[in-house]
CSV table of C-alpha atoms in Angstrom, one decimal:
chain,number,residue,atom,x,y,z
A,1,MET,CA,-13.3,-22.2,-3.5
A,2,MET,CA,-9.6,-21.3,-3.9
A,3,VAL,CA,-7.6,-20.2,-6.9
A,4,SER,CA,-4.0,-19.1,-7.5
A,5,ALA,CA,-3.3,-15.4,-7.2
A,6,GLN,CA,-0.2,-15.4,-9.4
A,7,GLU,CA,-1.9,-13.3,-12.1
A,8,HIS,CA,-3.0,-10.6,-9.6
A,9,SER,CA,-1.1,-7.5,-8.6
A,10,VAL,CA,-0.3,-7.0,-4.9
A,11,SER,CA,-3.7,-6.6,-3.4
A,12,ALA,CA,-5.6,-8.1,-0.5
A,13,ILE,CA,-9.3,-7.4,-1.2
A,14,GLU,CA,-11.3,-7.7,-4.4
A,15,TRP,CA,-15.0,-7.7,-5.2
A,16,ARG,CA,-15.6,-9.8,-8.3
A,17,ASP,CA,-18.2,-12.4,-9.5
A,18,GLU,CA,-20.7,-11.1,-6.9
A,19,ALA,CA,-18.4,-12.3,-4.1
A,20,LEU,CA,-15.7,-11.0,-1.8
A,21,TRP,CA,-12.3,-12.4,-2.5
A,22,LEU,CA,-9.5,-12.1,0.2
A,23,LEU,CA,-5.9,-13.0,-0.3
A,24,ASP,CA,-5.0,-15.4,2.5
A,25,GLN,CA,-2.2,-13.6,4.3
A,26,ARG,CA,-1.6,-16.5,6.6
A,27,LEU,CA,0.0,-18.4,3.7
A,28,LEU,CA,2.2,-15.6,2.2
A,29,PRO,CA,4.9,-15.5,0.9
A,30,LEU,CA,5.1,-19.2,0.2
A,31,GLU,CA,1.6,-19.5,-1.3
A,32,GLU,CA,-0.7,-16.9,-2.9
A,33,VAL,CA,-4.2,-18.2,-2.5
A,34,TRP,CA,-7.5,-16.2,-2.8
A,35,LEU,CA,-10.5,-17.3,-0.7
A,36,GLU,CA,-14.1,-16.6,-2.0
A,37,HIS,CA,-16.7,-15.3,0.5
A,38,GLN,CA,-20.4,-15.4,-0.1
A,39,ASP,CA,-21.4,-15.8,3.6
A,40,VAL,CA,-21.0,-13.3,6.4
A,41,GLY,CA,-19.9,-16.0,8.8
A,42,ALA,CA,-17.0,-16.7,6.5
A,43,VAL,CA,-16.1,-13.0,6.4
A,44,VAL,CA,-16.2,-12.8,10.3
A,45,HIS,CA,-14.0,-15.9,10.4
A,46,SER,CA,-11.5,-14.5,8.0
A,47,ILE,CA,-11.2,-11.2,10.0
A,48,ARG,CA,-10.8,-13.1,13.3
A,49,GLU,CA,-8.4,-15.7,12.0
A,50,MET,CA,-6.1,-13.1,10.2
A,51,VAL,CA,-6.8,-14.1,6.7
A,52,VAL,CA,-7.1,-10.4,6.3
A,53,ARG,CA,-5.4,-8.0,8.8
A,54,GLY,CA,-4.4,-4.4,9.0
A,55,ALA,CA,-6.9,-1.9,10.4
A,56,PRO,CA,-8.0,-0.2,7.1
A,57,ALA,CA,-8.3,-3.6,5.3
A,58,ILE,CA,-10.4,-5.0,8.2
A,59,GLY,CA,-12.8,-2.0,7.8
A,60,ILE,CA,-13.1,-2.5,4.0
A,61,THR,CA,-13.7,-6.2,4.4
A,62,ALA,CA,-16.4,-5.6,7.0
A,63,ALA,CA,-18.1,-3.2,4.6
A,64,TYR,CA,-18.3,-5.9,2.0
A,65,GLY,CA,-19.4,-8.3,4.7
A,66,VAL,CA,-22.5,-6.1,5.3
A,67,VAL,CA,-23.3,-6.3,1.6
A,68,ILE,CA,-23.1,-10.1,1.7
A,69,ALA,CA,-25.2,-10.3,4.8
A,70,ALA,CA,-27.8,-8.0,3.5
A,71,ARG,CA,-28.2,-10.0,0.3
A,72,HIS,CA,-28.6,-13.2,2.2
A,73,ARG,CA,-31.1,-11.7,4.7
A,74,ARG,CA,-33.2,-10.1,2.0
A,75,ASN,CA,-33.3,-13.4,0.0
A,76,LEU,CA,-34.6,-15.1,3.1
A,77,ASP,CA,-37.3,-12.5,4.0
A,78,ALA,CA,-37.9,-9.3,2.0
A,79,TYR,CA,-39.9,-7.8,4.9
A,80,THR,CA,-37.7,-8.3,8.0
A,81,TRP,CA,-34.3,-8.4,6.5
A,82,ARG,CA,-33.2,-5.1,8.0
A,83,GLU,CA,-34.0,-6.1,11.5
A,84,GLN,CA,-32.3,-9.5,11.0
A,85,LEU,CA,-29.2,-7.7,9.6
A,86,GLU,CA,-28.5,-6.3,13.1
A,87,GLN,CA,-27.1,-9.8,14.1
A,88,ASP,CA,-24.6,-9.6,11.3
A,89,PHE,CA,-23.5,-6.1,12.2
A,90,ASP,CA,-22.9,-7.4,15.8
A,91,ALA,CA,-20.9,-10.4,14.6
A,92,LEU,CA,-18.7,-8.2,12.4
A,93,ALA,CA,-18.2,-5.7,15.2
A,94,GLN,CA,-17.0,-8.4,17.5
A,95,SER,CA,-14.4,-9.9,15.1
A,96,ARG,CA,-11.5,-7.7,16.2
A,97,PRO,CA,-12.0,-5.3,19.1
A,98,THR,CA,-9.0,-2.9,18.7
A,99,ALA,CA,-9.1,-1.8,15.1
A,100,VAL,CA,-11.4,1.3,15.2
A,101,ASN,CA,-11.6,1.4,11.4
A,102,LEU,CA,-13.8,-1.7,11.6
A,103,PHE,CA,-16.4,0.3,13.6
A,104,TRP,CA,-16.1,3.3,11.4
A,105,ALA,CA,-16.8,1.2,8.3
A,106,LEU,CA,-19.8,-0.4,9.9
A,107,ASP,CA,-21.2,3.0,10.9
A,108,GLN,CA,-20.8,4.1,7.3
A,109,MET,CA,-22.7,1.0,6.1
A,110,ARG,CA,-25.4,1.6,8.7
A,111,ALA,CA,-25.8,5.2,7.5
A,112,ALA,CA,-26.1,3.9,3.9
A,113,LEU,CA,-28.7,1.4,5.1
A,114,ASP,CA,-30.7,4.2,6.7
A,115,LYS,CA,-30.6,6.2,3.4
A,116,LEU,CA,-31.9,3.4,1.2
A,117,THR,CA,-34.5,4.5,-1.3
A,118,ASP,CA,-37.2,2.5,-3.1
A,119,SER,CA,-35.9,3.6,-6.5
A,120,GLU,CA,-33.0,1.1,-6.7
A,121,ASP,CA,-32.0,-2.3,-5.5
A,122,PRO,CA,-30.8,-1.8,-1.9
A,123,ILE,CA,-28.0,-4.4,-2.3
A,124,VAL,CA,-26.7,-2.3,-5.3
A,125,GLN,CA,-26.8,0.8,-3.1
A,126,LEU,CA,-24.9,-0.9,-0.2
A,127,LEU,CA,-22.3,-2.3,-2.6
A,128,ARG,CA,-21.8,1.1,-4.0
A,129,GLU,CA,-21.1,2.4,-0.5
A,130,ALA,CA,-18.6,-0.5,0.2
A,131,LYS,CA,-16.8,0.2,-3.0
A,132,LYS,CA,-16.6,3.9,-2.1
A,133,ILE,CA,-15.0,3.1,1.3
A,134,HIS,CA,-12.5,0.9,-0.6
A,135,ARG,CA,-11.8,3.5,-3.2
A,136,LEU,CA,-11.4,6.4,-0.8
A,137,ASP,CA,-9.0,4.4,1.4
A,138,VAL,CA,-6.6,4.0,-1.6
A,139,ALA,CA,-6.9,7.7,-2.3
A,140,ALA,CA,-6.1,8.5,1.4
A,141,ASN,CA,-3.1,6.2,1.3
A,142,HIS,CA,-1.6,8.1,-1.7
A,143,ALA,CA,-2.3,11.4,0.1
A,144,MET,CA,-0.5,10.2,3.2
A,145,GLY,CA,2.4,9.0,1.1
A,146,ARG,CA,2.8,12.5,-0.3
A,147,LEU,CA,2.4,14.3,3.0
A,148,GLY,CA,4.7,11.9,5.0
A,149,SER,CA,7.5,12.0,2.4
A,150,ALA,CA,7.3,15.9,2.5
A,151,VAL,CA,7.9,15.8,6.2
A,152,MET,CA,10.9,13.6,5.7
A,153,ALA,CA,12.2,15.9,3.0
A,154,ASN,CA,12.2,18.8,5.4
A,155,ILE,CA,14.5,17.1,7.8
A,156,ASN,CA,18.2,17.0,6.9
A,157,SER,CA,19.7,13.7,8.1
A,158,PRO,CA,22.8,12.0,6.9
A,159,ALA,CA,21.2,8.6,7.5
A,160,LYS,CA,18.8,7.3,4.9
A,161,GLY,CA,17.7,4.1,6.6
A,162,VAL,CA,14.2,3.6,8.0
A,163,ILE,CA,12.7,1.0,10.3
A,164,THR,CA,9.2,-0.2,10.0
A,165,HIS,CA,7.2,-2.7,12.1
A,166,CYS,CA,4.4,-5.1,11.2
A,167,ASN,CA,2.9,-4.7,7.7
A,168,THR,CA,1.2,-1.4,6.6
A,169,GLY,CA,1.3,-1.8,2.9
A,170,SER,CA,-1.2,-2.8,0.2
A,171,LEU,CA,-2.0,-6.0,2.1
A,172,ALA,CA,-3.1,-4.0,5.2
A,173,THR,CA,-5.1,-1.4,3.4
A,174,GLY,CA,-7.2,-0.9,0.2
A,175,GLY,CA,-4.0,-0.4,-1.7
A,176,TYR,CA,-0.6,1.3,-1.6
A,177,GLY,CA,-0.3,1.5,2.2
A,178,THR,CA,-0.1,3.8,5.2
A,179,ALA,CA,3.4,3.7,6.7
A,180,LEU,CA,4.6,1.7,3.7
A,181,GLY,CA,2.9,4.2,1.4
A,182,VAL,CA,5.1,6.9,2.9
A,183,ILE,CA,8.1,4.7,2.5
A,184,ARG,CA,7.2,4.0,-1.1
A,185,SER,CA,6.9,7.7,-1.8
A,186,ALA,CA,10.1,8.5,0.0
A,187,TRP,CA,12.0,5.8,-1.9
A,188,GLN,CA,10.8,7.2,-5.2
A,189,GLN,CA,12.1,10.7,-4.2
A,190,GLY,CA,15.5,9.3,-3.1
A,191,LEU,CA,14.9,10.2,0.6
A,192,ILE,CA,15.8,6.7,1.8
A,193,ASP,CA,18.1,4.0,0.6
A,194,ARG,CA,17.0,1.0,2.6
A,195,VAL,CA,14.2,-0.3,4.7
A,196,PHE,CA,14.9,-2.4,7.8
A,197,ALA,CA,11.8,-4.5,8.5
A,198,ASP,CA,11.2,-6.0,11.9
A,199,GLU,CA,10.1,-9.7,11.6
A,200,THR,CA,7.2,-8.8,13.9
A,201,ARG,CA,6.6,-11.7,16.2
A,202,PRO,CA,4.5,-13.7,16.8
A,203,TRP,CA,2.7,-13.5,13.4
A,204,TRP,CA,5.8,-12.6,11.4
A,205,GLN,CA,4.0,-9.9,9.4
A,206,GLY,CA,7.3,-8.2,8.7
A,207,SER,CA,9.1,-11.2,7.3
A,208,ARG,CA,6.1,-12.8,5.5
A,209,LEU,CA,4.4,-9.6,4.3
A,210,THR,CA,6.4,-6.4,4.4
A,211,ALA,CA,9.6,-8.0,3.1
A,212,TRP,CA,7.5,-9.6,0.3
A,213,GLU,CA,5.8,-6.3,-0.7
A,214,LEU,CA,9.0,-4.4,-0.7
A,215,ALA,CA,10.8,-7.1,-2.8
A,216,GLN,CA,7.9,-6.9,-5.2
A,217,ASP,CA,8.5,-3.2,-5.6
A,218,LYS,CA,12.3,-3.7,-5.8
A,219,ILE,CA,12.9,-1.4,-2.7
A,220,PRO,CA,16.0,-2.5,-0.8
A,221,VAL,CA,14.9,-4.2,2.3
A,222,THR,CA,16.8,-5.9,5.2
A,223,LEU,CA,14.8,-8.2,7.4
A,224,MET,CA,15.8,-8.3,11.1
A,225,ALA,CA,14.8,-9.7,14.4
A,226,ASP,CA,12.6,-7.3,16.5
A,227,THR,CA,15.5,-6.8,18.9
A,228,VAL,CA,18.0,-5.3,16.3
A,229,GLY,CA,16.6,-1.8,16.1
A,230,ALA,CA,18.6,-0.3,19.0
A,231,THR,CA,21.9,-1.5,17.4
A,232,LEU,CA,21.1,0.1,14.1
A,233,MET,CA,20.1,3.4,15.8
A,234,LYS,CA,23.3,3.4,17.8
A,235,GLN,CA,25.3,2.9,14.6
A,236,GLY,CA,23.7,6.0,13.1
A,237,ARG,CA,22.1,4.2,10.2
A,238,ILE,CA,18.4,5.2,10.9
A,239,SER,CA,16.7,8.5,10.3
A,240,TRP,CA,13.1,7.5,10.9
A,241,VAL,CA,10.9,4.8,12.4
A,242,ILE,CA,7.7,4.8,10.4
A,243,VAL,CA,4.7,2.7,11.6
A,244,GLY,CA,1.0,2.5,11.2
A,245,ALA,CA,-1.8,2.5,13.8
A,246,ASP,CA,-4.9,0.6,14.8
A,247,ARG,CA,-6.4,3.3,17.0
A,248,ILE,CA,-5.4,6.8,17.9
A,249,THR,CA,-7.0,8.6,20.9
A,250,ALA,CA,-7.9,12.3,21.3
A,251,ASN,CA,-4.6,13.2,22.9
A,252,GLY,CA,-2.5,11.4,20.2
A,253,ASP,CA,-1.7,8.2,22.0
A,254,VAL,CA,-1.3,5.3,19.4
A,255,ALA,CA,-2.2,1.7,19.6
A,256,ASN,CA,-0.3,-0.4,17.1
A,257,LYS,CA,1.2,-3.9,16.7
A,258,ILE,CA,3.0,-5.1,19.9
A,259,GLY,CA,6.6,-3.9,19.7
A,260,THR,CA,5.8,-0.4,18.5
A,261,TYR,CA,6.2,1.1,21.9
A,262,ASN,CA,9.7,-0.5,22.2
A,263,LEU,CA,10.8,1.2,19.0
A,264,ALA,CA,9.4,4.6,20.1
A,265,VAL,CA,11.4,4.5,23.4
A,266,LEU,CA,14.6,3.5,21.5
A,267,ALA,CA,14.1,6.2,18.9
A,268,LYS,CA,13.7,8.9,21.6
A,269,HIS,CA,16.9,7.7,23.3
A,270,HIS,CA,18.9,7.7,20.1
A,271,GLY,CA,17.5,10.9,18.6
A,272,VAL,CA,15.7,9.1,15.8
A,273,ARG,CA,12.4,10.6,14.6
A,274,PHE,CA,9.2,8.6,15.0
A,275,MET,CA,6.3,8.8,12.5
A,276,VAL,CA,2.8,7.3,12.7
A,277,VAL,CA,0.8,7.1,9.5
A,278,ALA,CA,-2.9,6.3,9.6
A,279,PRO,CA,-6.1,7.5,8.0
A,280,SER,CA,-8.4,9.8,9.9
A,281,THR,CA,-10.8,6.8,10.4
A,282,THR,CA,-8.2,5.4,12.8
A,283,PHE,CA,-8.9,8.2,15.4
A,284,ASP,CA,-11.2,7.5,18.2
A,285,MET,CA,-12.1,10.9,19.6
A,286,ASP,CA,-14.3,9.4,22.3
A,287,LEU,CA,-11.2,8.1,24.1
A,288,THR,CA,-9.2,10.7,25.9
A,289,SER,CA,-5.9,8.6,26.1
A,290,GLY,CA,-4.3,5.3,25.3
A,291,GLU,CA,-5.3,4.0,28.8
A,292,ASP,CA,-8.8,3.7,27.5
A,293,ILE,CA,-8.0,1.5,24.4
A,294,PRO,CA,-9.2,-2.1,24.6
A,295,ILE,CA,-6.2,-4.3,23.9
A,296,GLU,CA,-6.9,-7.6,22.2
A,297,GLU,CA,-5.2,-10.7,23.6
A,298,ARG,CA,-4.8,-13.9,21.6
A,299,GLY,CA,-4.1,-17.5,22.5
A,300,PRO,CA,-0.8,-19.0,23.6
A,301,ASP,CA,-0.2,-21.2,20.5
A,302,GLU,CA,0.9,-18.1,18.5
A,303,VAL,CA,3.8,-17.7,20.8
A,304,VAL,CA,4.8,-21.3,21.7
A,305,THR,CA,4.4,-22.8,18.3
A,306,VAL,CA,5.5,-22.1,14.7
A,307,LYS,CA,3.5,-23.8,12.0
A,308,GLY,CA,2.5,-26.5,14.4
A,309,HIS,CA,6.0,-27.1,15.9
A,310,ARG,CA,6.2,-26.4,19.6
A,311,LEU,CA,9.2,-24.3,20.8
A,312,ALA,CA,8.4,-23.9,24.5
A,313,PRO,CA,7.8,-26.2,27.5
A,314,ASP,CA,4.4,-27.7,28.0
A,315,ASN,CA,2.0,-25.8,30.3
A,316,ILE,CA,4.2,-22.6,30.2
A,317,GLU,CA,2.2,-19.4,31.0
A,318,VAL,CA,2.0,-17.1,28.0
A,319,TYR,CA,1.1,-13.4,27.8
A,320,ASN,CA,0.1,-12.5,24.2
A,321,PRO,CA,-1.2,-8.9,23.8
A,322,VAL,CA,-1.6,-8.1,20.1
A,323,PHE,CA,-1.0,-4.3,20.5
A,324,ASP,CA,0.7,-1.9,22.7
A,325,VAL,CA,0.2,1.9,23.2
A,326,THR,CA,2.8,4.5,22.3
A,327,PRO,CA,2.3,7.8,24.3
A,328,ALA,CA,2.0,10.9,22.2
A,329,GLU,CA,5.1,12.5,23.7
A,330,LEU,CA,7.3,9.9,22.0
A,331,ILE,CA,5.8,10.7,18.5
A,332,ASP,CA,7.3,13.3,16.2
A,333,ALA,CA,4.6,13.3,13.6
A,334,ILE,CA,1.2,11.7,12.9
A,335,VAL,CA,0.4,11.8,9.2
A,336,THR,CA,-3.2,11.4,7.9
A,337,GLU,CA,-4.9,12.2,4.6
A,338,LYS,CA,-6.1,15.4,6.3
A,339,GLY,CA,-2.7,16.7,7.1
A,340,VAL,CA,0.2,16.3,9.6
A,341,VAL,CA,0.3,16.9,13.3
A,342,GLU,CA,3.8,17.3,14.6
A,343,ARG,CA,4.4,16.7,18.3
A,344,PRO,CA,0.8,15.6,18.7
A,345,ASN,CA,-1.4,16.7,21.6
A,346,THR,CA,-5.1,17.1,22.3
A,347,ALA,CA,-5.3,20.6,20.7
A,348,GLY,CA,-3.4,19.5,17.6
A,349,ILE,CA,-5.5,16.4,17.1
A,350,SER,CA,-8.7,18.3,17.5
A,351,SER,CA,-7.7,20.9,14.9
A,352,LEU,CA,-6.7,18.1,12.5
A,353,MET,CA,-10.0,16.3,12.8
A,354,LYS,CA,-12.0,19.4,12.0
A,355,LYS,CA,-10.4,19.5,8.6
A,356,HIS,CA,-12.1,18.1,5.5
A,357,SER,CA,-11.4,14.4,4.9
A,358,LEU,CA,-11.3,12.3,1.7
A,359,HIS,CA,-13.6,10.0,3.7
């Protein structure tokens, strides 16, 4: 079932009418369409096919997916539904391999499953946990917005332009955004005067999503090809590059949308500061460095075609990694809801992760 989303505020995920509703981000900004999900297979498909994207949003979606799966399994068999649910946990876990928030959310839902009591409907209890994950992500985003903008306020720079890559706003999270949350907070405080958004090939998240979100907020935004950043930095128009993350390792290496590493290298060369903004759920402390991060690769059609129109020769070989890894030594600050690590390293990350979290 599909309905127009014109009456909705900027959001990507809603639980209503006993179903999960996702804003189909593949169609933005030309169409705003919400898709209803009452089957876990549909949830898995929407994660895999980029109906919903952004590491925090994927985790929240998976949590609601567990609720849908549990309800279905319990309706089929009230005695074995927990055992059968393991198949759905596995399917959700395999939907996107790089975004660690997905696995964190599934672990939270599994812990909630283990704590179920006989005093209340188990589906109600699982839904309460999924809504908590959603609510706390929004709270974490606002905390990161405050902390990140405070870091920016402490740096005196004549330039007030920032570059961002991919989409890290309300559409990629439970609401408000990670990197875009910091940008929103910084704009409100007069710390920046313009956002330069990379188009972010091959899925165009910058042109389709980030530019759309910023225009909705009436924040001045200039869309540019992914290769323009170096020129802007050389012209002295950029003070910060601010990006999100899909996974951060114990030493502070960051996996994010392909093209992030390019910006980090350029920023280092031009003396532009580089900030990563992500919730603590994005950290994978079991991985010592970025070399250990599994990098998802997708099919060639995303590169050689645009909306069904082929742009490249037939049978051309294509390399389409979805993410790259930015080494910690290129990062000036990692901002989380727990606090900020400047010049991140293993000791700094370890100290940060021991702090209390909103999650």
